[in-house]
Tab-separated table of C-alpha atoms and ligand atoms in Angstrom:
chain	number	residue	atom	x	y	z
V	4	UNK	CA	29.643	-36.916	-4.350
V	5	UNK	CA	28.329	-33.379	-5.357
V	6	UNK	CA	26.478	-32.015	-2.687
V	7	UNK	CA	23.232	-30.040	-3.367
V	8	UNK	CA	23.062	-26.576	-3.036
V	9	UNK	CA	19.894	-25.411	-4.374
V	10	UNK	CA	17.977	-23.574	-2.088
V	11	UNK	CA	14.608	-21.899	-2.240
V	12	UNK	CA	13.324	-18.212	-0.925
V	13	UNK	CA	9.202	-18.350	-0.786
V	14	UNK	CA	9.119	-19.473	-4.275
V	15	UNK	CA	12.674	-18.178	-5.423
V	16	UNK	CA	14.299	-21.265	-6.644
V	17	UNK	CA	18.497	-20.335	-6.275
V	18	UNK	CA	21.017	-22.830	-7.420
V	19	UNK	CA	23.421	-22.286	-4.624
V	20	UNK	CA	22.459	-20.144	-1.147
V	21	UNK	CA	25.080	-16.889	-2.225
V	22	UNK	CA	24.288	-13.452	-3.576
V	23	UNK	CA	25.824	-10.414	-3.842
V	24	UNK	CA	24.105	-7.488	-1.518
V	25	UNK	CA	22.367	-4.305	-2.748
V	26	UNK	CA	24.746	-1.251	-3.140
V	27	UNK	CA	27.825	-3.415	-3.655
V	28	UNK	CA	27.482	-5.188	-6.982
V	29	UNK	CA	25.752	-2.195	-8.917
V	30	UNK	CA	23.552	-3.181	-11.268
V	31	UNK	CA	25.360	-6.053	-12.225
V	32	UNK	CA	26.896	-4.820	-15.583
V	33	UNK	CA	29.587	-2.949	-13.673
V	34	UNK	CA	30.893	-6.220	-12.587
V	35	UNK	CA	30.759	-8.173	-15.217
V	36	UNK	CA	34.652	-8.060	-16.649
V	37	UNK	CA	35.457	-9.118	-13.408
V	38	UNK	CA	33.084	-11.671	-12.021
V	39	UNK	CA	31.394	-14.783	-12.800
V	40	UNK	CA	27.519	-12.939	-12.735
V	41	UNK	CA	26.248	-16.365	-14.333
V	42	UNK	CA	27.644	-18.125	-11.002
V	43	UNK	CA	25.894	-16.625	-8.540
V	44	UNK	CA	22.470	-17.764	-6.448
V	45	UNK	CA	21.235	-14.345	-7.257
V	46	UNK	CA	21.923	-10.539	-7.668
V	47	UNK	CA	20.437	-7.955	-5.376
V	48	UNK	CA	20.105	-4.785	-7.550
V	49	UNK	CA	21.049	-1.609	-5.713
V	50	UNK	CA	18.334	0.155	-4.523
V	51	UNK	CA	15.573	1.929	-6.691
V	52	UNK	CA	12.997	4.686	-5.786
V	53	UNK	CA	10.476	5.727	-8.290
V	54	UNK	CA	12.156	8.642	-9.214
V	55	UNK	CA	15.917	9.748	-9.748
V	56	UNK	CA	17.595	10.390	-6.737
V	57	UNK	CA	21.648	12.397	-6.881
V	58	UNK	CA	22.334	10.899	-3.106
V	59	UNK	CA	24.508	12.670	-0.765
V	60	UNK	CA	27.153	15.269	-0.645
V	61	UNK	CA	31.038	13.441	-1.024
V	62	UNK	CA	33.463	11.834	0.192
V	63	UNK	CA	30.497	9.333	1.056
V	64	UNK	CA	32.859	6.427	1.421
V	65	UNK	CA	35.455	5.904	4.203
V	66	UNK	CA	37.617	3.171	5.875
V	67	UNK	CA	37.467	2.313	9.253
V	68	UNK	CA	39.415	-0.837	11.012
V	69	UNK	CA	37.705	-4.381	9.278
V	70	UNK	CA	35.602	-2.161	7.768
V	71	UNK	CA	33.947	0.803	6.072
V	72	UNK	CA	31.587	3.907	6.255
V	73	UNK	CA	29.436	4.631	3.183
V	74	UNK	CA	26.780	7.659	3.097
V	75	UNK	CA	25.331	6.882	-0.953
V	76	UNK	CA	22.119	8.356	0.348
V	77	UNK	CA	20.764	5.744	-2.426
V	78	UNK	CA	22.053	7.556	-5.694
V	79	UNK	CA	19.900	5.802	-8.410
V	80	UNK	CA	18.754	6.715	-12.028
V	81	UNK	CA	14.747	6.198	-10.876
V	82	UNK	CA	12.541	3.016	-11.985
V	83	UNK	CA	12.021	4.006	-15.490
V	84	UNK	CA	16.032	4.220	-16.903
V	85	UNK	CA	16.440	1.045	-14.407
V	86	UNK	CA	13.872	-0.986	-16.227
V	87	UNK	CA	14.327	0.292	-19.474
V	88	UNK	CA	18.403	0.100	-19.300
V	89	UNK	CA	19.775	-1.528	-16.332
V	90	UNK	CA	17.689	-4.363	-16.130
V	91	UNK	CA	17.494	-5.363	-19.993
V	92	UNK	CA	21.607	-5.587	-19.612
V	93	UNK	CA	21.376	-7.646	-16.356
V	94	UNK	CA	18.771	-10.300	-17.732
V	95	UNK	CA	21.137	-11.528	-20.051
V	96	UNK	CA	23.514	-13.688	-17.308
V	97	UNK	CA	20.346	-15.720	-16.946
V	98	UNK	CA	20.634	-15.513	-13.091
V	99	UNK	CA	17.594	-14.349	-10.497
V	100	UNK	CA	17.176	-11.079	-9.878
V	101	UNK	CA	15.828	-9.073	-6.976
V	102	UNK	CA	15.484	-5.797	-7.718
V	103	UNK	CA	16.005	-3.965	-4.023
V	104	UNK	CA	13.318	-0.949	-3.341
V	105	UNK	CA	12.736	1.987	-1.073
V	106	UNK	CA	10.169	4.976	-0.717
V	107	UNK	CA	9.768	7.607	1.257
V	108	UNK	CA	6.192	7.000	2.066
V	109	UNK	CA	4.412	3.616	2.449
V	110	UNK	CA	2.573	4.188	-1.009
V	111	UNK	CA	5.039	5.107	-2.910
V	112	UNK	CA	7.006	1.116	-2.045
V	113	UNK	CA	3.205	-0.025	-2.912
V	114	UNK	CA	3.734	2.326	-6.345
V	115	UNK	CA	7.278	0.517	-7.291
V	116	UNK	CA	5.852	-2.740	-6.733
V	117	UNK	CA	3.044	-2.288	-8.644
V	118	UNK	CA	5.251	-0.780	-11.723
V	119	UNK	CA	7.088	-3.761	-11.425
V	120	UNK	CA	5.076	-6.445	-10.913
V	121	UNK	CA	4.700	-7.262	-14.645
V	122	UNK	CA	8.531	-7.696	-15.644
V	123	UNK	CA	9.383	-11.589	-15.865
V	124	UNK	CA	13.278	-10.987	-15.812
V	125	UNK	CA	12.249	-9.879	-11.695
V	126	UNK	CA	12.518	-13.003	-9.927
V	127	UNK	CA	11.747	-10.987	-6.284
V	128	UNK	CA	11.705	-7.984	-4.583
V	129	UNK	CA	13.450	-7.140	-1.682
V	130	UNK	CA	12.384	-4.072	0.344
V	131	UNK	CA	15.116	-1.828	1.610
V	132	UNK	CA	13.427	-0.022	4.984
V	133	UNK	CA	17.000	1.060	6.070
V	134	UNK	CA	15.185	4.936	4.968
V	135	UNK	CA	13.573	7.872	6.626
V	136	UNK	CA	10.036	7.934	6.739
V	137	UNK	CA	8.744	11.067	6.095
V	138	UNK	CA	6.460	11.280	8.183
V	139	UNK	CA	8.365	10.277	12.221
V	140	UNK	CA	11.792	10.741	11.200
V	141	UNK	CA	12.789	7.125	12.203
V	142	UNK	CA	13.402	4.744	9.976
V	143	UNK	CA	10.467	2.641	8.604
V	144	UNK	CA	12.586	-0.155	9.828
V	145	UNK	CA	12.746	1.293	13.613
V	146	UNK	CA	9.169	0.200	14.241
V	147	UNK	CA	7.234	-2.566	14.117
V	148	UNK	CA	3.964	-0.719	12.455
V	149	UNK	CA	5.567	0.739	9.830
V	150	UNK	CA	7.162	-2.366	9.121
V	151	UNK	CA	4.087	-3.972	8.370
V	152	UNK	CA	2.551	-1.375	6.629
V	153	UNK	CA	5.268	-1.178	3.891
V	154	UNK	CA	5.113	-5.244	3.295
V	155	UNK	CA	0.960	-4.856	3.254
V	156	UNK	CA	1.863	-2.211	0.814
V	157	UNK	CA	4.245	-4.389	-0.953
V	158	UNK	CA	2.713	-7.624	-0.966
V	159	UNK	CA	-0.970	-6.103	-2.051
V	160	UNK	CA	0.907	-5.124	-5.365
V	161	UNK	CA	3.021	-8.043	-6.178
V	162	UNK	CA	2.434	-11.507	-6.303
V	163	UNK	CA	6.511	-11.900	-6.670
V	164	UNK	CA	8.901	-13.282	-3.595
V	165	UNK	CA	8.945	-10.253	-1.170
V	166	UNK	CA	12.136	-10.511	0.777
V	167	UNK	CA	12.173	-7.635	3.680
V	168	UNK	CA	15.546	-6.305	4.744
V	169	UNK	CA	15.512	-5.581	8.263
V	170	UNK	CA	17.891	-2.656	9.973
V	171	UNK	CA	20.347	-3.382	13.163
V	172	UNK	CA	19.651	0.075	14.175
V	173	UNK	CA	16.911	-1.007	16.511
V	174	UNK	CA	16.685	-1.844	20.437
V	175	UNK	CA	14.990	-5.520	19.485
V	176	UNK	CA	15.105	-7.349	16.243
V	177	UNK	CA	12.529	-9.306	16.909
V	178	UNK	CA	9.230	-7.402	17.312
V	179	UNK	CA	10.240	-5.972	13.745
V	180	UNK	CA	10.569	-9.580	12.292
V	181	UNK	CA	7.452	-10.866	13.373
V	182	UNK	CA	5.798	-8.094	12.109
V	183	UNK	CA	7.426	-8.721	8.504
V	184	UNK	CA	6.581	-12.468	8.740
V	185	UNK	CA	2.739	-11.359	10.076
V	186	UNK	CA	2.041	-9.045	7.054
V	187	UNK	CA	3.310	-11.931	4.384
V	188	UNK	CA	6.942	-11.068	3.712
V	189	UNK	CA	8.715	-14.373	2.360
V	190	UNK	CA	11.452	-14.022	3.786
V	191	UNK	CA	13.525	-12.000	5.583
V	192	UNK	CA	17.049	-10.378	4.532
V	193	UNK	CA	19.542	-8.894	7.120
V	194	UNK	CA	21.532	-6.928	8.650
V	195	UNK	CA	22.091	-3.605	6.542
V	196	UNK	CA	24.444	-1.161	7.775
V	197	UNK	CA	25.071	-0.031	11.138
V	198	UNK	CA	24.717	3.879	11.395
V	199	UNK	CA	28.129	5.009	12.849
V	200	UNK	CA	30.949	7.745	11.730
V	201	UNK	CA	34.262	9.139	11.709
V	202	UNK	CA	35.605	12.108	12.399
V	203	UNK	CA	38.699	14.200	10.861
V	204	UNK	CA	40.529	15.375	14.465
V	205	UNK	CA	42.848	17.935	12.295
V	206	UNK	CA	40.020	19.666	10.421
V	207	UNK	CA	37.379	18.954	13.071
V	208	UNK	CA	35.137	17.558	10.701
V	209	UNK	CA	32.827	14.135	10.444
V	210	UNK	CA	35.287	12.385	7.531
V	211	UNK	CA	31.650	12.312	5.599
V	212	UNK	CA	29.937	14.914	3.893
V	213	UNK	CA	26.260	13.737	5.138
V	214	UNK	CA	28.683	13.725	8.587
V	215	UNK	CA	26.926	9.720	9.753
V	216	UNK	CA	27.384	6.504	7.460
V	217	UNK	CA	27.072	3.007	7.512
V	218	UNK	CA	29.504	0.729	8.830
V	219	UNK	CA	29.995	-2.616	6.858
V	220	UNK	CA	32.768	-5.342	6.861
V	221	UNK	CA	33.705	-7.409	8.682
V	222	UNK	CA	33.716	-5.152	11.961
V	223	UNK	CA	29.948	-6.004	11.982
V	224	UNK	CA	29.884	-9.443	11.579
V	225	UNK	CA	29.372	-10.430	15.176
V	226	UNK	CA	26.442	-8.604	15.472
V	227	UNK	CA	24.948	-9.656	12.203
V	228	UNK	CA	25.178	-13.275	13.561
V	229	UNK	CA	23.635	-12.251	17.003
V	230	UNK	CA	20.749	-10.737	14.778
V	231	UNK	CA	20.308	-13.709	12.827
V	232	UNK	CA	20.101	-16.324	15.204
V	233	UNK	CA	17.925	-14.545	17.100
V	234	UNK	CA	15.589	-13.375	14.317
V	235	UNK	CA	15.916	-17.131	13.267
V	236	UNK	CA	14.115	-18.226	16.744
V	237	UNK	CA	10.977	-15.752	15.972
V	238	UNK	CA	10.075	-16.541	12.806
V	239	UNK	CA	9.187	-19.271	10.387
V	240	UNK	CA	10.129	-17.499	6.738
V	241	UNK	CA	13.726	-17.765	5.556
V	242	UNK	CA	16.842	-15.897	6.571
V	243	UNK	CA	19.320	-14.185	4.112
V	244	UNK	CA	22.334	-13.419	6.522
V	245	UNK	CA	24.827	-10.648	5.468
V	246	UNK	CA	27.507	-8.270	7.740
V	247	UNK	CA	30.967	-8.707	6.862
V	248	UNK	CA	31.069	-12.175	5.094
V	249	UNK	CA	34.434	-12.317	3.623
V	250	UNK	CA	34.894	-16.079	2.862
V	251	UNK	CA	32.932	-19.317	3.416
V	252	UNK	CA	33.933	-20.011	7.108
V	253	UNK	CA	31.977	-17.226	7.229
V	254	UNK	CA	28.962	-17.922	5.163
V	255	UNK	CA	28.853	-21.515	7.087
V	256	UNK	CA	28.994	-19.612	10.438
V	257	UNK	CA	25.626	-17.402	9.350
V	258	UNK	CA	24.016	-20.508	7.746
V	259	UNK	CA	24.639	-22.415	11.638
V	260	UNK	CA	23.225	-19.635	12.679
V	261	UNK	CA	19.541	-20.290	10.998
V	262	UNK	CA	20.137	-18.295	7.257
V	263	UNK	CA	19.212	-20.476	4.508
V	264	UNK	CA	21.381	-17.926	2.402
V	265	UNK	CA	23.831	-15.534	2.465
V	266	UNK	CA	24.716	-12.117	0.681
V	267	UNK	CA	28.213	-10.995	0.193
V	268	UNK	CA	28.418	-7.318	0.552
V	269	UNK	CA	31.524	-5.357	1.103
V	270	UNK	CA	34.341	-8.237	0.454
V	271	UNK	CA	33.082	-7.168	-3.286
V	272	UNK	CA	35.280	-3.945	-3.164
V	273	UNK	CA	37.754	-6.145	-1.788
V	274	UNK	CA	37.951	-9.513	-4.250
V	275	UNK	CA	34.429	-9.668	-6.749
V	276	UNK	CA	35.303	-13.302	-6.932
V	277	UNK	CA	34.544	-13.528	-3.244
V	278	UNK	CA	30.756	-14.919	-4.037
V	279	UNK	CA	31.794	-17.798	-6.498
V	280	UNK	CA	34.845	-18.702	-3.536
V	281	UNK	CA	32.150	-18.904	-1.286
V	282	UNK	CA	30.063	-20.841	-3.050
V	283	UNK	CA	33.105	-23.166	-3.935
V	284	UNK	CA	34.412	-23.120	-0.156
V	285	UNK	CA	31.476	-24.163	1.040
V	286	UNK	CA	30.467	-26.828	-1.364
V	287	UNK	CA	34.194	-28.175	0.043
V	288	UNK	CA	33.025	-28.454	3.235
V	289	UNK	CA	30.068	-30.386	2.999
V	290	UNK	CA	32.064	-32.978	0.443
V	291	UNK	CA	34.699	-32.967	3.390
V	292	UNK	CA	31.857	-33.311	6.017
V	293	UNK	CA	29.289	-35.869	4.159
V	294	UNK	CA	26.614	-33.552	3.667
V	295	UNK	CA	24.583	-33.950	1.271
V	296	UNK	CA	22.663	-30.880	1.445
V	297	UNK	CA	23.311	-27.511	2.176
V	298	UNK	CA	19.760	-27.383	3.687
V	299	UNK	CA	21.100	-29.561	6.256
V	300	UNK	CA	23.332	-26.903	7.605
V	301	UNK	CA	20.908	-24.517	8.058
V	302	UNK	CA	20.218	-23.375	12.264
V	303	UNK	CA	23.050	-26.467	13.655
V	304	UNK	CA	24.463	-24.301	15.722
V	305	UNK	CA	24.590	-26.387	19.204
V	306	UNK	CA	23.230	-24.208	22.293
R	14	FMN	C1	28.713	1.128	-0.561
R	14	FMN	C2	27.493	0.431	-0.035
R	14	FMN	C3	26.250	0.711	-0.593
R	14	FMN	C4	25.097	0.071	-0.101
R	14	FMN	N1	23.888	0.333	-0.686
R	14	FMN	C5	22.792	-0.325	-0.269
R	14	FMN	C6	21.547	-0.134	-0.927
R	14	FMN	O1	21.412	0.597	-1.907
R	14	FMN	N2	20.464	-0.812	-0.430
R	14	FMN	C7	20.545	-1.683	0.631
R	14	FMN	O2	19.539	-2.285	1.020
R	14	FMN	N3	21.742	-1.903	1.249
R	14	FMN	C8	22.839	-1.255	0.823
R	14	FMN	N4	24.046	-1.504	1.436
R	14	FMN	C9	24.115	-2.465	2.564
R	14	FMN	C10	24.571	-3.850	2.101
R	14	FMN	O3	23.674	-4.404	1.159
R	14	FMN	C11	24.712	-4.816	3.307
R	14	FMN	O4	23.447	-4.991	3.913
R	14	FMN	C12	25.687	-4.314	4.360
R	14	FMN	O5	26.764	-3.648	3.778
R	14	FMN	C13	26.211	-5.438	5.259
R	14	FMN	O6	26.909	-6.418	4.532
R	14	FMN	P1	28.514	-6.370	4.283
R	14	FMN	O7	29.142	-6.098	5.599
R	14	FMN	O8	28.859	-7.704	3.702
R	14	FMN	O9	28.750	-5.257	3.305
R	14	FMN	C14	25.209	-0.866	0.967
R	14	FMN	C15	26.468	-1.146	1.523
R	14	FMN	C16	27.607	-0.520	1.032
R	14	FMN	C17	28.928	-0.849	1.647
């Protein structure tokens, strides 16, 4: 028996539940000598702003125990190069795309969406809020107002899936979910990075040259799954769990845990084949377990 694995985001239709995460697969083309793009539920672009940004001062990547530190400080070539060159390359593997987004004001992630909101190869967007606002300092994913405000922003200008990637960087998930759900986000996507650093005892420097990072592997995977299954109680939209998945015990942990999909992040750097043994792992274990559907997995986790 083959179980199923299709899944569907608000009105995303994925043949299996596993993407790759934004920032760790590119643009897709970078990977494709070395992984099976065609394969995959999805690909999460790395993040685009409207215009060209150089991103932060080196080294900006650094490894910590089960994990790592990145400071990008979302380096991207701007929407216009990434629809006019990026993209075209990408829609060739004929699998969905969700092109991952970030402002610095609330108008200008209204402004992106609207610029791409005509582009059929887009299957969704998913809005990155892991970023300064401009205006408090904090990020727009820190607060529950600002939350909405981006999805209203977002969601006025696209009729495509809007997937909203929440922060851990915050005293209460929650509050911030709800408020993504409330203002018509389709889903939900987390956790991004968790802001932490390093520092260089001999020179007495921060071993980044933006001095904080990110922390992702799988050092943060217990806290990822605390995130989800508690975001998973408060709303109603689906979950896309990521933090540190580096194999399918792992992916079938997060989907227990109330995702109905999961996003493979660092393990990339690691082994790019990690998505399609995930997807084969777990297709393995519902044969071995007489499930039929991967659907059926989703929030079993006994309490
Ligand atoms: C090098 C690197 C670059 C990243 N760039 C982005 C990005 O551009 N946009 C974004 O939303 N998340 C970005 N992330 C966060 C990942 O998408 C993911 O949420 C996080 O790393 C947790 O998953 P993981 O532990 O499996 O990597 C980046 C992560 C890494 C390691």
């Amino acid at each position: 028996m083959k179980p199923k694995l299709n899944v569907e985001i608000g009105r995303l239709k994925l043949k299996n539940p596993v993407m790759v995460a934004s920032g760790t697969f590119g643009y897709g083309l970078e990977f494709e000598n070395v992984a099976g793009i065609g394969a995959l539920g999805a690909v999460v672009t790395k993040t685009i702003t409207l215009h060209r940004r150089v991103g932060n001062k080196p080294p900006r990547i650094a490894e910590t125990p089960s994990g790592m530190l990145n400071s990008i400080g979302l380096e991207n070539p701007g929407v216009d190069i990434f629809v006019n060159e990026k993209l075209k390359d990408l829609s060739k593997f004929k699998v969905p795309i969700v092109v991952s987004i970030a402002g610095d004001t609330v108008e200008e992630y209204g402004q992106l969406a609207g610029a791409l909101e005509g582009i059929n190869s887009i299957d969704a967007l998913e809005i990155n809020i892991s970023c300064p606002n401009l205006h408090s300092g904090l990020l727009f994913a820190q607060e529950a107002g600002t939350t909405a405000r981006v999805v209203e922003a977002v969601r006025s200008n696209t009729k495509k899936t809007v997937i909203t990637k929440l922060s851990p960087n915050v005293t209460d998930i929650t509050p911030i979910a709800r408020a993504a759900e409330e203002a018509g986000s389709d889903a939900i996507s987390l956790i991004n990075t968790l802001m932490a650093m390093t520092v260089d005892i001999k020179e007495k420097v921060s071993t980044l040259g933006s001095v904080t990072g990110g922390l992702s592997g799988p050092a943060i995977m217990p806290i990822a799954l605390y995130m989800i299954w508690r975001t998973a109680r408060t709303v109603k939209i689906p979950i896309i769990g990521m933090g540190g998945i580096m194999g399918w015990e792992d992916a079938v942990a997060f989907m227990m845990c109330g995702a109905s999909a999961v996003s493979i992040g660092t393990a990339n750097f690691v082994n790019p084949s990690t998505a399609e043994e995930v997807i084969e792992g777990m297709a393995a274990y519902l044969r071995r377990h007489g499930i039929k559907d991967i659907n059926a997995l989703v929030g079993t986790l006994r309490t």
